[in-house]
PDB file of C-alpha atoms and ligand atoms in Angstrom:
ATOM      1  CA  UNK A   1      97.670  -0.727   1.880  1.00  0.00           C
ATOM      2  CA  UNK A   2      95.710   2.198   2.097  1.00  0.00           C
ATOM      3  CA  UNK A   3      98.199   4.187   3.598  1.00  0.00           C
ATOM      4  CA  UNK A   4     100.614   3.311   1.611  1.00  0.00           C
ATOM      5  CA  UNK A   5      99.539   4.886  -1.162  1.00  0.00           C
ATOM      6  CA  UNK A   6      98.041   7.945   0.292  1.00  0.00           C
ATOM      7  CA  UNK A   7     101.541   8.085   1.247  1.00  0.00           C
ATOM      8  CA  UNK A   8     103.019   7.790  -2.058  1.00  0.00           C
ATOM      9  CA  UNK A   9     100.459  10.251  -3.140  1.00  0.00           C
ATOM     10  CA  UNK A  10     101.440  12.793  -0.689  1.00  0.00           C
ATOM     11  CA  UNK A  11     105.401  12.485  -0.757  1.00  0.00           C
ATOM     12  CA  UNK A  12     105.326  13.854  -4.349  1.00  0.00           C
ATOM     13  CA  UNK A  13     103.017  16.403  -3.769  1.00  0.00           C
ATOM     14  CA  UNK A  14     104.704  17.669  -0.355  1.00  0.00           C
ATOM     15  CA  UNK A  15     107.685  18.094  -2.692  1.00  0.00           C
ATOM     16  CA  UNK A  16     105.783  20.205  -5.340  1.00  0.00           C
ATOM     17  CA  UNK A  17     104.424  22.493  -2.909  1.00  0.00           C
ATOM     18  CA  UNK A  18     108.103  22.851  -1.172  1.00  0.00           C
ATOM     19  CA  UNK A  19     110.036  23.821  -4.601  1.00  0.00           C
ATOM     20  CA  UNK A  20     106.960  26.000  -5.722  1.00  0.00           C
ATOM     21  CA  UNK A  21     106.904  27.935  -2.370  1.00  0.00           C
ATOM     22  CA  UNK A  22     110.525  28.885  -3.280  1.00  0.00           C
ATOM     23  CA  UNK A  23     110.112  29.668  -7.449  1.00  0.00           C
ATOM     24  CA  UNK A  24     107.850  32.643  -8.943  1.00  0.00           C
ATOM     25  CA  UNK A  25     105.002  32.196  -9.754  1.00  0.00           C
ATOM     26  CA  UNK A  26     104.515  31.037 -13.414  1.00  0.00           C
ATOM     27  CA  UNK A  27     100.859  33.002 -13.818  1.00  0.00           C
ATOM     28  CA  UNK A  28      99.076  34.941 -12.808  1.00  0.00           C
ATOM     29  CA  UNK A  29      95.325  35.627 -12.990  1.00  0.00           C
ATOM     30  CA  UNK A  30      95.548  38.638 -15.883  1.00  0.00           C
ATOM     31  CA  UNK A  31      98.625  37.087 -18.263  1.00  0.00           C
ATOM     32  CA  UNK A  32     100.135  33.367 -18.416  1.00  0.00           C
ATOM     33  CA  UNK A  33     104.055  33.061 -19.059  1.00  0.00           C
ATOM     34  CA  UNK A  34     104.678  30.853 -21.954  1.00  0.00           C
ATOM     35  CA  UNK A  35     108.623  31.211 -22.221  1.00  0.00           C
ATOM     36  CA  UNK A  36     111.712  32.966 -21.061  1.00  0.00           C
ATOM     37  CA  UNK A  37     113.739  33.693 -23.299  1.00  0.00           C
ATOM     38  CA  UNK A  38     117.569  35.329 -23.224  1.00  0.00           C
ATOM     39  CA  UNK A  39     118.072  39.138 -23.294  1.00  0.00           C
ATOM     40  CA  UNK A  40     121.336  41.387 -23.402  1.00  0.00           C
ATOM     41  CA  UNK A  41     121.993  42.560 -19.788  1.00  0.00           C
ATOM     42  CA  UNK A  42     124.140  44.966 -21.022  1.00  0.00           C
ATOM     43  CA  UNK A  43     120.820  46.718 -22.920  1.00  0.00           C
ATOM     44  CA  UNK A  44     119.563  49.740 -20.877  1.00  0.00           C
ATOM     45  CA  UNK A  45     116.528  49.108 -22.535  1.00  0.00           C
ATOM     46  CA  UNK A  46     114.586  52.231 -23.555  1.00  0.00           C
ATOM     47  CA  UNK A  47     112.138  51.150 -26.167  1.00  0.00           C
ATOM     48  CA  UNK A  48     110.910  47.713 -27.555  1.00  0.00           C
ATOM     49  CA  UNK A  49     108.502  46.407 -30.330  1.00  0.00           C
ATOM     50  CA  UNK A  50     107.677  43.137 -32.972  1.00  0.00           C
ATOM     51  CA  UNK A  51     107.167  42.966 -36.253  1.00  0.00           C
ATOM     52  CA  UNK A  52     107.029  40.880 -38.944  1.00  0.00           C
ATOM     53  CA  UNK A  53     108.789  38.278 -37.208  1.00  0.00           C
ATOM     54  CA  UNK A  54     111.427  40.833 -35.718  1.00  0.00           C
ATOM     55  CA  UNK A  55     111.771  42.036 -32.369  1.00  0.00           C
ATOM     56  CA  UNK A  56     113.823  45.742 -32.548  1.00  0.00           C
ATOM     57  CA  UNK A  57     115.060  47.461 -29.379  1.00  0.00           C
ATOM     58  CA  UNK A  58     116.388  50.992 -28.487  1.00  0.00           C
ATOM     59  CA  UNK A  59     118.619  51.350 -25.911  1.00  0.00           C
ATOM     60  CA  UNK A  60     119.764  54.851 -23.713  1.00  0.00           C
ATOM     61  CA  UNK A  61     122.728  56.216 -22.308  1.00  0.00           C
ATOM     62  CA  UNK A  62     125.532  58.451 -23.514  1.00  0.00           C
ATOM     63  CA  UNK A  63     127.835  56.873 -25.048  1.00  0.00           C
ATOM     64  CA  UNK A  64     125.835  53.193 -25.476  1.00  0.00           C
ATOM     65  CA  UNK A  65     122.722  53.804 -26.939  1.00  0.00           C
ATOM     66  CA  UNK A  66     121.928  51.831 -29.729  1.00  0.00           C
ATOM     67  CA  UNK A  67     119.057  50.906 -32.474  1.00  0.00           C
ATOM     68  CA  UNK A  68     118.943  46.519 -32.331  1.00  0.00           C
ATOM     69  CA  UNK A  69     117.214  43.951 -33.979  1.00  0.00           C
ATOM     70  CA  UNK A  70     117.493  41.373 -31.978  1.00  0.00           C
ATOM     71  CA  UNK A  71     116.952  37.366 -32.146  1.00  0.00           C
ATOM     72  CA  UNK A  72     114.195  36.575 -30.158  1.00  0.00           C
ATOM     73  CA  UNK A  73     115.638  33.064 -29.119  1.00  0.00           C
ATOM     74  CA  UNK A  74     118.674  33.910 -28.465  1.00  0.00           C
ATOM     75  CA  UNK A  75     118.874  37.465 -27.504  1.00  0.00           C
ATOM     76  CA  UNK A  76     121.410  37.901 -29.595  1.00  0.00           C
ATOM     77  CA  UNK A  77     121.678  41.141 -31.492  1.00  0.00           C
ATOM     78  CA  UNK A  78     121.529  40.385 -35.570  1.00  0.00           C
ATOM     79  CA  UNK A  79     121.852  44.294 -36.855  1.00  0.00           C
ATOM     80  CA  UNK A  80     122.892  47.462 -34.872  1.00  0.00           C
ATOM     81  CA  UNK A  81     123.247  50.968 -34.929  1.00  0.00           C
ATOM     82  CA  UNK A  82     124.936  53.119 -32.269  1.00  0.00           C
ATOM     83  CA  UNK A  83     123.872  56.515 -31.808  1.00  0.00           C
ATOM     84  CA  UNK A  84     126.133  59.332 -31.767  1.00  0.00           C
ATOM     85  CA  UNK A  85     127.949  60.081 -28.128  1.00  0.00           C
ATOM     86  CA  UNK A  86     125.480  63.003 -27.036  1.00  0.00           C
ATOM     87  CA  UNK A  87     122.397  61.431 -27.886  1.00  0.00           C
ATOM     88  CA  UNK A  88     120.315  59.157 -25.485  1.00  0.00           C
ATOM     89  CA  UNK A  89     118.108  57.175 -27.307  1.00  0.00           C
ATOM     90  CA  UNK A  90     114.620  56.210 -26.089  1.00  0.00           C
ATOM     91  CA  UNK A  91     110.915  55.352 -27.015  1.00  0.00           C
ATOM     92  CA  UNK A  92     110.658  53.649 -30.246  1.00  0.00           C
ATOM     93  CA  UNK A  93     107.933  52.983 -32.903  1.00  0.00           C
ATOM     94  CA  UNK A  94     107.593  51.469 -36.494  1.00  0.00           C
ATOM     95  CA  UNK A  95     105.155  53.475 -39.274  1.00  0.00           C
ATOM     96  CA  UNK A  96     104.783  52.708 -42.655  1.00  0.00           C
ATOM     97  CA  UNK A  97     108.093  50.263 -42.264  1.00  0.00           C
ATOM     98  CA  UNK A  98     109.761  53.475 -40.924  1.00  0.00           C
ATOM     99  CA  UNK A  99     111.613  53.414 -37.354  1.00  0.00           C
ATOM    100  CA  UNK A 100     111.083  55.849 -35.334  1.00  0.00           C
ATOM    101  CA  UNK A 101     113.211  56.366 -33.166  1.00  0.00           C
ATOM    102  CA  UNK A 102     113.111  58.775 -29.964  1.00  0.00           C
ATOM    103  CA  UNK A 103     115.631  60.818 -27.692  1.00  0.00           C
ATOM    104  CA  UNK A 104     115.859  61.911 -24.309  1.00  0.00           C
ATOM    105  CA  UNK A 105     116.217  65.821 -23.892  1.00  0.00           C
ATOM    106  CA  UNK A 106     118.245  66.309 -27.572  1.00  0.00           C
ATOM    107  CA  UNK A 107     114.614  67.577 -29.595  1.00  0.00           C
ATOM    108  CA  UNK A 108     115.241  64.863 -32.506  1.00  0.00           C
ATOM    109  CA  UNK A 109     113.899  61.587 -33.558  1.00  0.00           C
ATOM    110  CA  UNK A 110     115.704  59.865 -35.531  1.00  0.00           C
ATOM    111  CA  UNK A 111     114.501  57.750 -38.614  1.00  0.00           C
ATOM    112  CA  UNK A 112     115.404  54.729 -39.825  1.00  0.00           C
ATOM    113  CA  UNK A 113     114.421  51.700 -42.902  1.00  0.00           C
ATOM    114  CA  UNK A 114     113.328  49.269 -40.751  1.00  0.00           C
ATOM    115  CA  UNK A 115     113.920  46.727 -44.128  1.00  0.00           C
ATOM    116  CA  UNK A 116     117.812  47.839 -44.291  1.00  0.00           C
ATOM    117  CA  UNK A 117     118.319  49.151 -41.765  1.00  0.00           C
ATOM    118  CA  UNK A 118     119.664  52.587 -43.057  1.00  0.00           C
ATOM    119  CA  UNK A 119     119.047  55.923 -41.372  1.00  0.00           C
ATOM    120  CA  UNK A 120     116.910  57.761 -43.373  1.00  0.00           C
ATOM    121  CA  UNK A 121     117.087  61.189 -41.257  1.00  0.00           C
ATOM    122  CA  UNK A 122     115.458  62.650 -38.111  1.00  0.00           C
ATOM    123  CA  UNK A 123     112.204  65.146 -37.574  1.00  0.00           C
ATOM    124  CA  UNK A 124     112.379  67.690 -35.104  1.00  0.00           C
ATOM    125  CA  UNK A 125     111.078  67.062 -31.268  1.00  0.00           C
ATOM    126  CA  UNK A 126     110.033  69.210 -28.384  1.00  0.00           C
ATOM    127  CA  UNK A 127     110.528  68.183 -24.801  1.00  0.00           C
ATOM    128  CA  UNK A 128     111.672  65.174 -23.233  1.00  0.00           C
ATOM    129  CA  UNK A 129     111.297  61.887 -25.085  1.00  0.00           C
ATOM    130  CA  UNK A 130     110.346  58.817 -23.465  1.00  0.00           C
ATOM    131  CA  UNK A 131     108.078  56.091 -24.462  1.00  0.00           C
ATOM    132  CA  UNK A 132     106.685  55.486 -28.412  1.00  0.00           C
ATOM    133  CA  UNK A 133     104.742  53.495 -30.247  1.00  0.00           C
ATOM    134  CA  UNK A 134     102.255  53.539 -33.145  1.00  0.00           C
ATOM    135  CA  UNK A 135      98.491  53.386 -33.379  1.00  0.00           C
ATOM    136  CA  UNK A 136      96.272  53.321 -36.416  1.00  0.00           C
ATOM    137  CA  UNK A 137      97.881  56.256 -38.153  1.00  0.00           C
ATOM    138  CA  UNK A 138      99.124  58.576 -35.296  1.00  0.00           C
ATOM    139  CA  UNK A 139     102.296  58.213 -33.345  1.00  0.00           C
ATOM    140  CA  UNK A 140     101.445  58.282 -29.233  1.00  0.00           C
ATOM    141  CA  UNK A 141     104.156  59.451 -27.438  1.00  0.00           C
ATOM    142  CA  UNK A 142     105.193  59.747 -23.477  1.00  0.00           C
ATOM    143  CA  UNK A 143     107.462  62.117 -21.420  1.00  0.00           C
ATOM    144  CA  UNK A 144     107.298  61.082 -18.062  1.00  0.00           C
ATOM    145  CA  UNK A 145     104.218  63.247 -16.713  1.00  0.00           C
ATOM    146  CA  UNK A 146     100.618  61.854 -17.001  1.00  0.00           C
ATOM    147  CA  UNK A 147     100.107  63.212 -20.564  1.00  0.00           C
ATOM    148  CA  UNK A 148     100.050  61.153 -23.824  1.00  0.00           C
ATOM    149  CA  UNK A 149     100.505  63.382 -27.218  1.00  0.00           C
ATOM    150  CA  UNK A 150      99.304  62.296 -30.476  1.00  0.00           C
ATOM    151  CA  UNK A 151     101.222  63.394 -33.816  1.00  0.00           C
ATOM    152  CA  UNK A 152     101.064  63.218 -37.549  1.00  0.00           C
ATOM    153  CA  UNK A 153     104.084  60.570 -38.308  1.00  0.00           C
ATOM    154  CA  UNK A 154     105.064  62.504 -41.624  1.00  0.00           C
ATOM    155  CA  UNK A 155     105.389  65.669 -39.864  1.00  0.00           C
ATOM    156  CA  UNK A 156     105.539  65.143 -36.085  1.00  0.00           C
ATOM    157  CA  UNK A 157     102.590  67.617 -36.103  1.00  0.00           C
ATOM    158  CA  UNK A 158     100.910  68.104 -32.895  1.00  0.00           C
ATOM    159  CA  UNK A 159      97.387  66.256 -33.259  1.00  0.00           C
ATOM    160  CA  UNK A 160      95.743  66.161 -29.492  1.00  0.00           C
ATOM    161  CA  UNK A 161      96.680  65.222 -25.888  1.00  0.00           C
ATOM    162  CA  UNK A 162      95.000  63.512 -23.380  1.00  0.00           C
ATOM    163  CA  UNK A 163      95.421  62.950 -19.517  1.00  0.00           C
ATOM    164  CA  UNK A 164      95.827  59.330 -18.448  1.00  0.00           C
ATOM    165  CA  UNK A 165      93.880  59.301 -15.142  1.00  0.00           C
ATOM    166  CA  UNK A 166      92.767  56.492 -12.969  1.00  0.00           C
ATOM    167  CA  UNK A 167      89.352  57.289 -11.177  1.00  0.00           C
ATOM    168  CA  UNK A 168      90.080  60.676 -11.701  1.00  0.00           C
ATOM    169  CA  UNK A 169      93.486  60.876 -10.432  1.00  0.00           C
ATOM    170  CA  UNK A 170      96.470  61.258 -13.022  1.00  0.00           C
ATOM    171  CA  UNK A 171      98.996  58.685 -13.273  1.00  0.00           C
ATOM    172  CA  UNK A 172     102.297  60.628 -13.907  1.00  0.00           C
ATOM    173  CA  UNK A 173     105.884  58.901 -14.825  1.00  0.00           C
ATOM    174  CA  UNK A 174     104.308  56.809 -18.004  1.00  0.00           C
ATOM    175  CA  UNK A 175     106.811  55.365 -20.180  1.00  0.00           C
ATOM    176  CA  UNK A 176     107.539  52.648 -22.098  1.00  0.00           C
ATOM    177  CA  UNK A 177     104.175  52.104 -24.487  1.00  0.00           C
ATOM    178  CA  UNK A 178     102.786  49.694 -26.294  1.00  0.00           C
ATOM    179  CA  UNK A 179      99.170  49.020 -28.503  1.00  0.00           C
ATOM    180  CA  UNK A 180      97.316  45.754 -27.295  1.00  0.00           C
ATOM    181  CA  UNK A 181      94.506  44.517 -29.284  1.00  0.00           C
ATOM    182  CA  UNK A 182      93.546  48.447 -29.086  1.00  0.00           C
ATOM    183  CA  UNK A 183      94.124  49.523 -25.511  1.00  0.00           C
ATOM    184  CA  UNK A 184      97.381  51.307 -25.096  1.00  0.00           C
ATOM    185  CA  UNK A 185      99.750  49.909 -22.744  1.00  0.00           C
ATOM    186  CA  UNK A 186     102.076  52.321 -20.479  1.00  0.00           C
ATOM    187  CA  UNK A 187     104.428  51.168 -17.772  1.00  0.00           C
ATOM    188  CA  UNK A 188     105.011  53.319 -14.922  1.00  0.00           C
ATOM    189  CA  UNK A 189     108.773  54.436 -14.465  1.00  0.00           C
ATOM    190  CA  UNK A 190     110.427  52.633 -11.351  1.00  0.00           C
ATOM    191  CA  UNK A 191     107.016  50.529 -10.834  1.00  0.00           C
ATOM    192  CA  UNK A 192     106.000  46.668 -11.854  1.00  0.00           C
ATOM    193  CA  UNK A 193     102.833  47.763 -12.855  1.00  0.00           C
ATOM    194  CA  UNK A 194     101.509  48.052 -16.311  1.00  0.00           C
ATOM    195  CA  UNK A 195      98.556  50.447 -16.982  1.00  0.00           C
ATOM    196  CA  UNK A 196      95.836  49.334 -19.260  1.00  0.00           C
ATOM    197  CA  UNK A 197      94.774  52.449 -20.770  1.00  0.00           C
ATOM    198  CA  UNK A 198      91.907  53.825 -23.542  1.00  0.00           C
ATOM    199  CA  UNK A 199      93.806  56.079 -26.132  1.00  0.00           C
ATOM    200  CA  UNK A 200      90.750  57.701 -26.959  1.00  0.00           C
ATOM    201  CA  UNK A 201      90.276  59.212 -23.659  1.00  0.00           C
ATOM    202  CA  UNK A 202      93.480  58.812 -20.606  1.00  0.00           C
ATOM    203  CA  UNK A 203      91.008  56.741 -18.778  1.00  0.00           C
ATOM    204  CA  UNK A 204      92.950  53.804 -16.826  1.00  0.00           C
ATOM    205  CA  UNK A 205      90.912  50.276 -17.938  1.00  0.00           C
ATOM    206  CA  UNK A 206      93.209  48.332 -14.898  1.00  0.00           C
ATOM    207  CA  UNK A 207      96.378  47.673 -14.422  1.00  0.00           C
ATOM    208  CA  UNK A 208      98.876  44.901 -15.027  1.00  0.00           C
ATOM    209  CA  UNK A 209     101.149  43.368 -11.448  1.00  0.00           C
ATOM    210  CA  UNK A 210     104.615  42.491 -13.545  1.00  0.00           C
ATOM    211  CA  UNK A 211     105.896  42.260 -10.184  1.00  0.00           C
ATOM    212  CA  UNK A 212     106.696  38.210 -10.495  1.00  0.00           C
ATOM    213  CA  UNK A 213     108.567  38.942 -13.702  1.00  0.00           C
ATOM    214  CA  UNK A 214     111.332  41.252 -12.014  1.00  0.00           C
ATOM    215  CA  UNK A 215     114.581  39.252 -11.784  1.00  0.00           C
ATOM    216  CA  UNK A 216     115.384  38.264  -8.480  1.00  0.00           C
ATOM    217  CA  UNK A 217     118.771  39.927  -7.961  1.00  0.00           C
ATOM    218  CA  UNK A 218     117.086  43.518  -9.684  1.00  0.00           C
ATOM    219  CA  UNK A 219     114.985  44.267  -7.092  1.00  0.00           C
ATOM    220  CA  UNK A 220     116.371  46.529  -4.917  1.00  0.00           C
ATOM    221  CA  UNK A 221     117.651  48.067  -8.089  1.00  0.00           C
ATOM    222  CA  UNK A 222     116.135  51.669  -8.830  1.00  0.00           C
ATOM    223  CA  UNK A 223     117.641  51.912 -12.130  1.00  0.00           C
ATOM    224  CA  UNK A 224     117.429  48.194 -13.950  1.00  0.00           C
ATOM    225  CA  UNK A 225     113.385  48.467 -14.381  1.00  0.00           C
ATOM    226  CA  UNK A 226     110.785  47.143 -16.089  1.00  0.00           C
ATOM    227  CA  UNK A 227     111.005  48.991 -18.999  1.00  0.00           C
ATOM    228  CA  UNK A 228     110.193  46.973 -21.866  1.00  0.00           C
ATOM    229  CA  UNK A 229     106.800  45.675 -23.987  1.00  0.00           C
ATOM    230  CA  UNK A 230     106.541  44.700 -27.455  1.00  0.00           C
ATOM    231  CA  UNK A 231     103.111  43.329 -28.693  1.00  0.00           C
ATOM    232  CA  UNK A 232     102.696  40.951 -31.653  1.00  0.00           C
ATOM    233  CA  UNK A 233      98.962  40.640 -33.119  1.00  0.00           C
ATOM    234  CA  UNK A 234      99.646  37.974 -35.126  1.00  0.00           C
ATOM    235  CA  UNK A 235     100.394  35.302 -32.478  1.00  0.00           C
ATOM    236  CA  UNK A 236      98.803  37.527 -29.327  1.00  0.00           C
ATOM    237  CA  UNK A 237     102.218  37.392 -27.763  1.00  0.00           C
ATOM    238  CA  UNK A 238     103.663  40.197 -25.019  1.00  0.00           C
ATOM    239  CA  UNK A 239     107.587  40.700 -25.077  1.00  0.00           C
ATOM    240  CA  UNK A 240     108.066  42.108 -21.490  1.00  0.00           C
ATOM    241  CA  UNK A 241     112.007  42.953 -20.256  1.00  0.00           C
ATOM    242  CA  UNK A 242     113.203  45.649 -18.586  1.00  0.00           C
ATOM    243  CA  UNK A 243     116.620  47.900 -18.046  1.00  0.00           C
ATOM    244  CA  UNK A 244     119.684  45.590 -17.882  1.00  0.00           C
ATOM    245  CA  UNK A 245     117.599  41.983 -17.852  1.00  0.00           C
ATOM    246  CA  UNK A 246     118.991  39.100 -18.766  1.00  0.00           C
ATOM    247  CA  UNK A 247     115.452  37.522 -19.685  1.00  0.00           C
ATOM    248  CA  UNK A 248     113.035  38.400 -21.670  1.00  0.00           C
ATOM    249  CA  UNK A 249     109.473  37.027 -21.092  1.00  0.00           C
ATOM    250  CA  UNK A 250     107.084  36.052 -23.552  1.00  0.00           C
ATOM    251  CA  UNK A 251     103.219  36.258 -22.582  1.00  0.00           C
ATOM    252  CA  UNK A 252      99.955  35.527 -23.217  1.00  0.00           C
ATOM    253  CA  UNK A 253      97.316  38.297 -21.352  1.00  0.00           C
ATOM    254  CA  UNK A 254      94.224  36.194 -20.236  1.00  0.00           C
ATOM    255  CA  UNK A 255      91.640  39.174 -21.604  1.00  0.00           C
TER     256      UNK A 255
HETATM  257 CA1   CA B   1     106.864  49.313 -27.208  1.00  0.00          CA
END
């Protein structure tokens, strides 16, 4: 009898371990996954953020890039704006229910009512444009080497720089941003890996392995990257996608 039903115990559990060996993980030690959701595979996603309830998404390329709000459960894209043909859109960020958003190498940013939706104008920009977001009342941006730059939203005024460094050594290619219960987080252009950093100071707190969340047939890809992370306060949620997924993961960070 005994056997039996260490048997029956065992068949069940041989079966978990076989289909878990061959899914992703659905955890890991530093952020739990609590949903998948759809996301526009056509979307070369270039910036991302949440709020109020909305999830709004900038997309590059000449010719495609766009300003979104998109439906979080269905990925579906409720209001849009294309960009004129020569500009390649980029990092974005929300101030004072303004959009901000950012271009490549075409030294504007163009602004937006993030209630209607209208363009409201642009503010001159220096430099490459990459990843944007907002933090108390400073815009942080990113340009692809291991600097962050801090600037009056009103004005795009030049407030301070910093270094992001890791032990000492400087983390270049930071891109997408995003604030987290006040560390800024950067991802790393054509890595899985998500620094945690201090704004106040470059210094790199640890990193987070987003490795698991790459779709499977992206990997080999060295243009469809992570590229994506929107933070919600109000419910503690990550949005995580990248360039050209079709899935957009929702998270919880454990700390
Ligand atoms: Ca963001």
């Amino acid at each position: 009898m005994r056997s039996v039903a260490l048997l029956a115990l065992l068949i069940p559990l041989l079966a978990l371990t076989g289909c878990s060996a061959t899914q992703k993980p659905a955890a890991s030690a530093d952020y739990e996954i609590l949903r998948i959701l759809p996301h526009d595979a056509s979307a070369f996603t270039q910036g991302l953020l949440f709020h109020d309830g909305k999830l709004f998404e900038s997309t590059g390329l000449y010719g495609q890039s766009t300003l979104r709000e998109v439906d979080l459960q269905t990925g579906e894209i409720a209001r849009k704006r294309a960009l004129p043909h020569n500009l390649f859109g980029e990092g974005l960020a929300l101030y004072s229910n303004r959009l901000y958003q950012l271009t490549w190498r075409e030294n504007i940013i163009l602004l937006y009512d993030a209630t209607t939706f209208e363009t409201t104008g642009s503010l001159p920009w220096k430099g490459q444009g990459w990843g944007l977001t907002a933090w108390s009342n400073q815009l942080i941006a990113s340009d692809g080497s291991a600097q962050l730059r801090f600037y009056d939203p009103q004005t795009m005024k030049l407030l301070g720089e910093v270094t992001v460094r890791d032990q000492g050594q400087p983390i270049a290619q930071l891109n997408e941003l995003e604030m987290v219960e006040g560390e800024l987080l950067a991802n790393i252009w054509r890595e899985d890996r998500v620094a945690r950093i201090d704004p106040s100071t470059g210094n790199v707190l640890g990193w987070l392995d987003f490795s698991p969340l790459v779709p499977e047939g992206l990997r080999a890809s060295r243009e469809a990257v992570l590229n994506g992370l929107a933070y919600d306060p109000a419910t503690k949620r990550l949005f995580v996608t990248g360039k050209n997924w079709p899935v957009l993961y929702e998270i919880r960070l454990s700390k």
